[in-house]
């Protein structure tokens, strides 16, 4: 079980407070689909994913990205109990969505990169380390109920 | 996996920016690596890894310079990195999983320093490029 120090929690919370979830969510999902095109396998119904600009501008990508990142907000509120917080979503991703947990790691790292582009110098190595811990914890929690 | 013409152009152009801050980027990449993935420090028991350490700076420079060599010979990365490939296979023997970690930290560093240039397309091209570099460096492992 991942444990966050008080400092890590406050680092994460303070940055999260400044994130535009709608915008960042769309960017994160978009970049996942651009950088790792095989992840498009889950989104056949999303329409035009034929180029980087098509993907980044795709309204379904943006809407779904917002959904995903909003849900990520639950992680920030439940850093001490990620597994229970994501239990239902874990079952959903296994039983209904059939998503390989490897994809959670890919998305987590893309999110870290998005944060770096948004926050620049403020996204110091220490801040990154706290966020890597969180995205890794979420990835583990989302994979926890797989069977 | 091979790089398209467009990807090569993007990579070379971004390198133009990276090279202006090469040493700092190298150092920062390693700082990020050791903080986010502490297990990577096991390869450097002989180093002083504190922020500002001369060894950290020297090693960071080395790493980014090697990336630069790959960019300059982007049509023949295997050739450019042949010596380094052997070094990693026979002497250093860094577990292959760590190349992904280092690549990620380099991308984070570049993203933080050049957010406007680090578009989704540039991100994709560089992720692919570093993946090719990593493959070359682990090619002779077994």
Short mmCIF file of C-alpha atoms in Angstrom, two decimals:
data_model
loop_
_atom_site.label_atom_id
_atom_site.label_comp_id
_atom_site.label_asym_id
_atom_site.label_seq_id
_atom_site.Cartn_x
_atom_site.Cartn_y
_atom_site.Cartn_z
CA UNK A 1 0.00 0.00 0.00
CA UNK A 2 1.50 3.35 -1.02
CA UNK A 3 2.05 5.84 1.77
CA UNK A 4 2.21 9.60 1.29
CA UNK A 5 4.05 11.92 3.64
CA UNK A 6 2.32 15.10 4.77
CA UNK A 7 4.64 17.02 2.49
CA UNK A 8 3.81 14.89 -0.54
CA UNK A 9 0.09 15.29 0.14
CA UNK A 10 0.33 19.04 0.39
CA UNK A 11 2.50 19.20 -2.76
CA UNK A 12 -0.08 17.19 -4.68
CA UNK A 13 -3.09 19.11 -3.34
CA UNK A 14 -1.58 22.48 -4.01
CA UNK A 15 -0.80 21.66 -7.64
CA UNK A 16 -4.14 19.93 -8.20
CA UNK A 17 -5.92 23.06 -7.06
CA UNK A 18 -4.48 24.88 -10.07
CA UNK A 19 -5.29 22.25 -12.69
CA UNK A 20 -8.00 22.96 -15.22
CA UNK A 21 -9.45 19.46 -15.16
CA UNK A 22 -11.46 19.82 -18.35
CA UNK A 23 -8.54 21.09 -20.41
CA UNK A 24 -5.88 18.87 -18.90
CA UNK A 25 -8.09 15.80 -19.16
CA UNK A 26 -8.60 16.27 -22.87
CA UNK A 27 -4.90 16.87 -23.38
CA UNK A 28 -3.88 13.83 -21.37
CA UNK A 29 -6.21 11.42 -23.16
CA UNK A 30 -5.37 13.00 -26.50
CA UNK A 31 -1.65 12.62 -25.97
CA UNK A 32 -2.12 9.01 -24.86
CA UNK A 33 -3.83 8.27 -28.18
CA UNK A 34 -1.19 10.19 -30.17
CA UNK A 35 1.95 8.95 -28.46
CA UNK A 36 0.76 5.34 -28.01
CA UNK A 37 -1.55 4.83 -31.00
CA UNK A 38 -2.36 1.25 -30.05
CA UNK A 39 -4.40 2.66 -27.15
CA UNK A 40 -6.90 3.81 -29.78
CA UNK A 41 -8.16 0.22 -29.73
CA UNK A 42 -10.55 1.19 -26.93
CA UNK A 43 -12.08 4.09 -28.77
CA UNK A 44 -13.44 2.85 -32.10
CA UNK A 45 -16.61 4.88 -31.57
CA UNK A 46 -14.79 8.17 -31.18
CA UNK A 47 -14.70 9.12 -34.85
CA UNK A 48 -11.73 10.84 -36.43
CA UNK A 49 -8.46 9.79 -34.80
CA UNK A 50 -6.46 9.91 -38.01
CA UNK A 51 -3.86 12.52 -37.07
CA UNK A 52 -2.43 14.25 -34.00
CA UNK A 53 -4.49 17.36 -34.68
CA UNK A 54 -7.65 15.34 -35.33
CA UNK A 55 -7.17 13.54 -32.02
CA UNK A 56 -6.35 16.62 -29.97
CA UNK A 57 -9.35 18.47 -31.43
CA UNK A 58 -11.79 15.56 -31.23
CA UNK A 59 -14.74 16.53 -29.00
CA UNK A 60 -15.31 12.96 -27.81
CA UNK A 61 -11.68 12.70 -26.76
CA UNK A 62 -11.98 15.95 -24.83
CA UNK A 63 -15.22 14.89 -23.14
CA UNK A 64 -13.87 11.52 -22.16
CA UNK A 65 -10.60 13.01 -21.03
CA UNK A 66 -12.49 15.32 -18.72
CA UNK A 67 -14.38 12.35 -17.29
CA UNK A 68 -11.17 10.43 -16.67
CA UNK A 69 -9.37 13.31 -15.02
CA UNK A 70 -12.38 14.22 -12.88
CA UNK A 71 -12.31 10.68 -11.62
CA UNK A 72 -8.62 11.09 -10.94
CA UNK A 73 -9.64 13.87 -8.60
CA UNK A 74 -11.00 11.14 -6.34
CA UNK A 75 -7.46 9.88 -5.97
CA UNK A 76 -6.30 13.24 -4.73
CA UNK A 77 -9.08 13.18 -2.11
CA UNK A 78 -8.32 9.60 -1.07
CA UNK A 79 -4.57 9.28 -1.09
CA UNK A 80 -4.64 7.10 2.02
CA UNK A 81 -7.13 4.62 0.62
CA UNK A 82 -6.72 4.40 -3.11
CA UNK A 83 -7.64 0.72 -3.39
CA UNK A 84 -11.10 1.02 -1.81
CA UNK A 85 -11.70 4.33 -3.57
CA UNK A 86 -11.12 2.76 -6.99
CA UNK A 87 -12.57 -0.72 -6.32
CA UNK A 88 -15.70 -0.19 -8.40
CA UNK A 89 -13.78 1.43 -11.26
CA UNK A 90 -11.29 -1.42 -11.14
CA UNK A 91 -14.06 -3.96 -11.62
CA UNK A 92 -15.49 -1.89 -14.45
CA UNK A 93 -12.15 -1.67 -16.27
CA UNK A 94 -11.66 -5.42 -15.96
CA UNK A 95 -15.14 -6.83 -16.51
CA UNK A 96 -16.73 -4.36 -18.89
CA UNK A 97 -13.98 -2.32 -20.50
CA UNK A 98 -11.32 -5.07 -20.72
CA UNK A 99 -8.45 -2.61 -20.41
CA UNK A 100 -4.93 -4.01 -19.91
CA UNK A 101 -3.63 -2.39 -16.68
CA UNK A 102 -0.46 -1.48 -18.53
CA UNK A 103 -2.51 1.35 -20.03
CA UNK A 104 -2.98 2.92 -16.59
CA UNK A 105 0.78 3.33 -16.33
CA UNK A 106 0.96 4.88 -19.79
CA UNK A 107 -1.80 7.38 -18.97
CA UNK A 108 -0.24 8.20 -15.60
CA UNK A 109 3.06 9.10 -17.25
CA UNK A 110 1.33 11.17 -19.91
CA UNK A 111 -0.45 13.06 -17.11
CA UNK A 112 2.87 13.79 -15.44
CA UNK A 113 4.17 15.20 -18.71
CA UNK A 114 1.06 17.38 -19.13
CA UNK A 115 1.63 18.75 -15.63
CA UNK A 116 5.23 19.51 -16.60
CA UNK A 117 4.12 21.49 -19.67
CA UNK A 118 1.57 23.44 -17.61
CA UNK A 119 3.67 24.19 -14.58
CA UNK A 120 7.20 24.39 -16.00
CA UNK A 121 9.79 25.27 -13.39
CA UNK A 122 7.23 24.81 -10.61
CA UNK A 123 7.10 21.11 -11.55
CA UNK A 124 10.37 20.42 -9.77
CA UNK A 125 11.90 16.94 -9.37
CA UNK A 126 10.38 16.78 -5.87
CA UNK A 127 6.92 17.66 -7.13
CA UNK A 128 7.27 15.14 -9.93
CA UNK A 129 8.28 12.43 -7.45
CA UNK A 130 5.12 12.98 -5.40
CA UNK A 131 2.98 12.81 -8.54
CA UNK A 132 4.72 9.68 -9.84
CA UNK A 133 3.83 8.07 -6.52
CA UNK A 134 0.20 9.08 -6.95
CA UNK A 135 -0.20 7.96 -10.57
CA UNK A 136 1.52 4.70 -9.73
CA UNK A 137 -0.79 4.22 -6.73
CA UNK A 138 -3.83 4.88 -8.89
CA UNK A 139 -2.62 2.45 -11.56
CA UNK A 140 -2.17 -0.23 -8.91
CA UNK A 141 -5.57 0.51 -7.36
CA UNK A 142 -7.27 0.29 -10.75
CA UNK A 143 -5.64 -3.07 -11.39
CA UNK A 144 -6.36 -4.40 -7.92
CA UNK A 145 -9.72 -6.05 -8.63
CA UNK A 146 -8.65 -7.73 -11.86
CA UNK A 147 -9.23 -11.42 -12.10
CA UNK B 1 10.25 0.46 -35.40
CA UNK B 2 11.75 3.15 -37.61
CA UNK B 3 11.39 6.91 -37.63
CA UNK B 4 9.48 8.65 -40.41
CA UNK B 5 10.88 11.69 -42.20
CA UNK B 6 8.48 13.95 -40.32
CA UNK B 7 9.50 12.46 -36.99
CA UNK B 8 13.18 12.92 -37.80
CA UNK B 9 12.60 16.58 -38.64
CA UNK B 10 10.74 17.15 -35.37
CA UNK B 11 13.45 15.39 -33.38
CA UNK B 12 16.27 17.34 -34.98
CA UNK B 13 14.48 20.64 -34.51
CA UNK B 14 13.74 19.98 -30.83
CA UNK B 15 17.37 18.97 -30.34
CA UNK B 16 18.30 22.45 -31.48
CA UNK B 17 16.54 23.79 -28.40
CA UNK B 18 17.70 21.05 -26.04
CA UNK B 19 21.35 21.51 -27.00
CA UNK B 20 21.29 25.11 -25.75
CA UNK B 21 20.68 23.77 -22.21
CA UNK B 22 22.18 20.31 -22.65
CA UNK B 23 24.13 20.03 -19.43
CA UNK B 24 21.37 21.45 -17.23
CA UNK B 25 18.83 19.17 -18.90
CA UNK B 26 21.07 16.16 -18.33
CA UNK B 27 21.53 16.97 -14.67
CA UNK B 28 17.84 17.67 -14.12
CA UNK B 29 16.89 14.42 -15.88
CA UNK B 30 19.02 12.42 -13.50
CA UNK B 31 17.73 14.32 -10.45
CA UNK B 32 14.19 13.49 -11.54
CA UNK B 33 15.12 9.86 -12.14
CA UNK B 34 16.68 9.36 -8.71
CA UNK B 35 13.86 11.11 -6.88
CA UNK B 36 10.93 9.52 -8.72
CA UNK B 37 12.50 6.08 -9.09
CA UNK B 38 14.92 5.65 -6.18
CA UNK B 39 15.74 2.08 -7.18
CA UNK B 40 17.77 3.51 -10.08
CA UNK B 41 20.30 4.81 -7.55
CA UNK B 42 21.47 1.21 -7.08
CA UNK B 43 23.53 1.65 -10.24
CA UNK B 44 25.45 4.52 -8.70
CA UNK B 45 26.72 3.46 -5.27
CA UNK B 46 30.02 5.11 -6.12
CA UNK B 47 28.47 8.52 -6.84
CA UNK B 48 27.58 11.49 -4.70
CA UNK B 49 23.99 11.96 -5.86
CA UNK B 50 23.12 15.11 -3.91
CA UNK B 51 21.76 18.06 -5.86
CA UNK B 52 24.64 20.08 -7.24
CA UNK B 53 27.10 17.21 -7.14
CA UNK B 54 29.86 17.47 -9.73
CA UNK B 55 29.51 13.78 -10.53
CA UNK B 56 25.78 14.18 -11.18
CA UNK B 57 26.47 17.10 -13.51
CA UNK B 58 29.23 15.27 -15.37
CA UNK B 59 27.11 12.18 -15.81
CA UNK B 60 24.06 14.15 -16.89
CA UNK B 61 26.17 15.84 -19.56
CA UNK B 62 27.40 12.48 -20.79
CA UNK B 63 23.89 11.10 -21.10
CA UNK B 64 22.51 14.08 -23.03
CA UNK B 65 25.60 14.19 -25.24
CA UNK B 66 24.95 10.58 -26.20
CA UNK B 67 21.35 11.47 -27.06
CA UNK B 68 22.78 14.25 -29.21
CA UNK B 69 25.04 11.77 -30.99
CA UNK B 70 21.98 9.70 -31.80
CA UNK B 71 20.20 12.78 -33.17
CA UNK B 72 23.19 13.74 -35.31
CA UNK B 73 23.26 10.25 -36.81
CA UNK B 74 19.53 9.78 -36.79
CA UNK B 75 19.72 7.67 -39.95
CA UNK B 76 22.09 5.25 -38.26
CA UNK B 77 21.54 5.29 -34.53
CA UNK B 78 22.87 1.75 -34.12
CA UNK B 79 26.13 2.78 -35.71
CA UNK B 80 26.46 5.95 -33.66
CA UNK B 81 25.81 4.14 -30.38
CA UNK B 82 27.61 0.85 -31.09
CA UNK B 83 30.26 1.44 -28.45
CA UNK B 84 27.68 2.47 -25.84
CA UNK B 85 25.58 -0.55 -26.74
CA UNK B 86 28.50 -2.84 -25.92
CA UNK B 87 29.27 -0.92 -22.76
CA UNK B 88 25.70 -1.39 -21.50
CA UNK B 89 25.57 -5.06 -22.50
CA UNK B 90 28.87 -6.26 -21.11
CA UNK B 91 29.94 -3.81 -18.42
CA UNK B 92 27.04 -1.74 -17.08
CA UNK B 93 24.25 -4.29 -17.55
CA UNK B 94 21.54 -1.84 -16.51
CA UNK B 95 18.22 -3.70 -16.45
CA UNK B 96 16.26 -2.77 -19.59
CA UNK B 97 13.27 -1.47 -17.61
CA UNK B 98 15.36 1.50 -16.53
CA UNK B 99 15.71 2.92 -20.02
CA UNK B 100 11.99 3.67 -20.02
CA UNK B 101 12.31 5.43 -16.67
CA UNK B 102 15.22 7.58 -17.84
CA UNK B 103 13.49 8.37 -21.13
CA UNK B 104 10.36 9.47 -19.26
CA UNK B 105 12.37 11.77 -16.98
CA UNK B 106 14.13 13.32 -19.97
CA UNK B 107 10.75 13.99 -21.59
CA UNK B 108 9.42 15.55 -18.37
CA UNK B 109 12.50 17.81 -18.22
CA UNK B 110 12.09 18.89 -21.84
CA UNK B 111 8.32 19.36 -21.39
CA UNK B 112 8.88 21.61 -18.37
CA UNK B 113 11.51 23.72 -20.17
CA UNK B 114 9.93 23.95 -23.62
CA UNK B 115 6.18 23.61 -23.10
CA UNK B 116 5.21 25.46 -26.28
CA UNK B 117 7.48 23.29 -28.44
CA UNK B 118 6.59 20.04 -26.74
CA UNK B 119 3.39 19.51 -28.68
CA UNK B 120 1.61 16.15 -28.84
CA UNK B 121 3.44 15.44 -32.11
CA UNK B 122 6.82 16.35 -30.68
CA UNK B 123 6.05 14.24 -27.60
CA UNK B 124 5.20 11.26 -29.82
CA UNK B 125 8.32 11.67 -31.96
CA UNK B 126 10.64 11.97 -28.98
CA UNK B 127 9.05 9.11 -27.08
CA UNK B 128 9.55 6.92 -30.17
CA UNK B 129 13.11 8.17 -30.70
CA UNK B 130 14.14 7.44 -27.12
CA UNK B 131 12.53 4.05 -27.46
CA UNK B 132 14.73 3.37 -30.51
CA UNK B 133 17.81 4.58 -28.60
CA UNK B 134 16.89 2.28 -25.70
CA UNK B 135 16.51 -0.67 -28.07
CA UNK B 136 19.93 -0.02 -29.55
CA UNK B 137 21.48 0.16 -26.10
CA UNK B 138 19.95 -3.15 -25.02
CA UNK B 139 20.38 -4.91 -28.35
CA UNK B 140 23.42 -6.95 -27.32
CA UNK B 141 22.16 -7.97 -23.88
CA UNK B 142 21.63 -11.57 -24.92
#
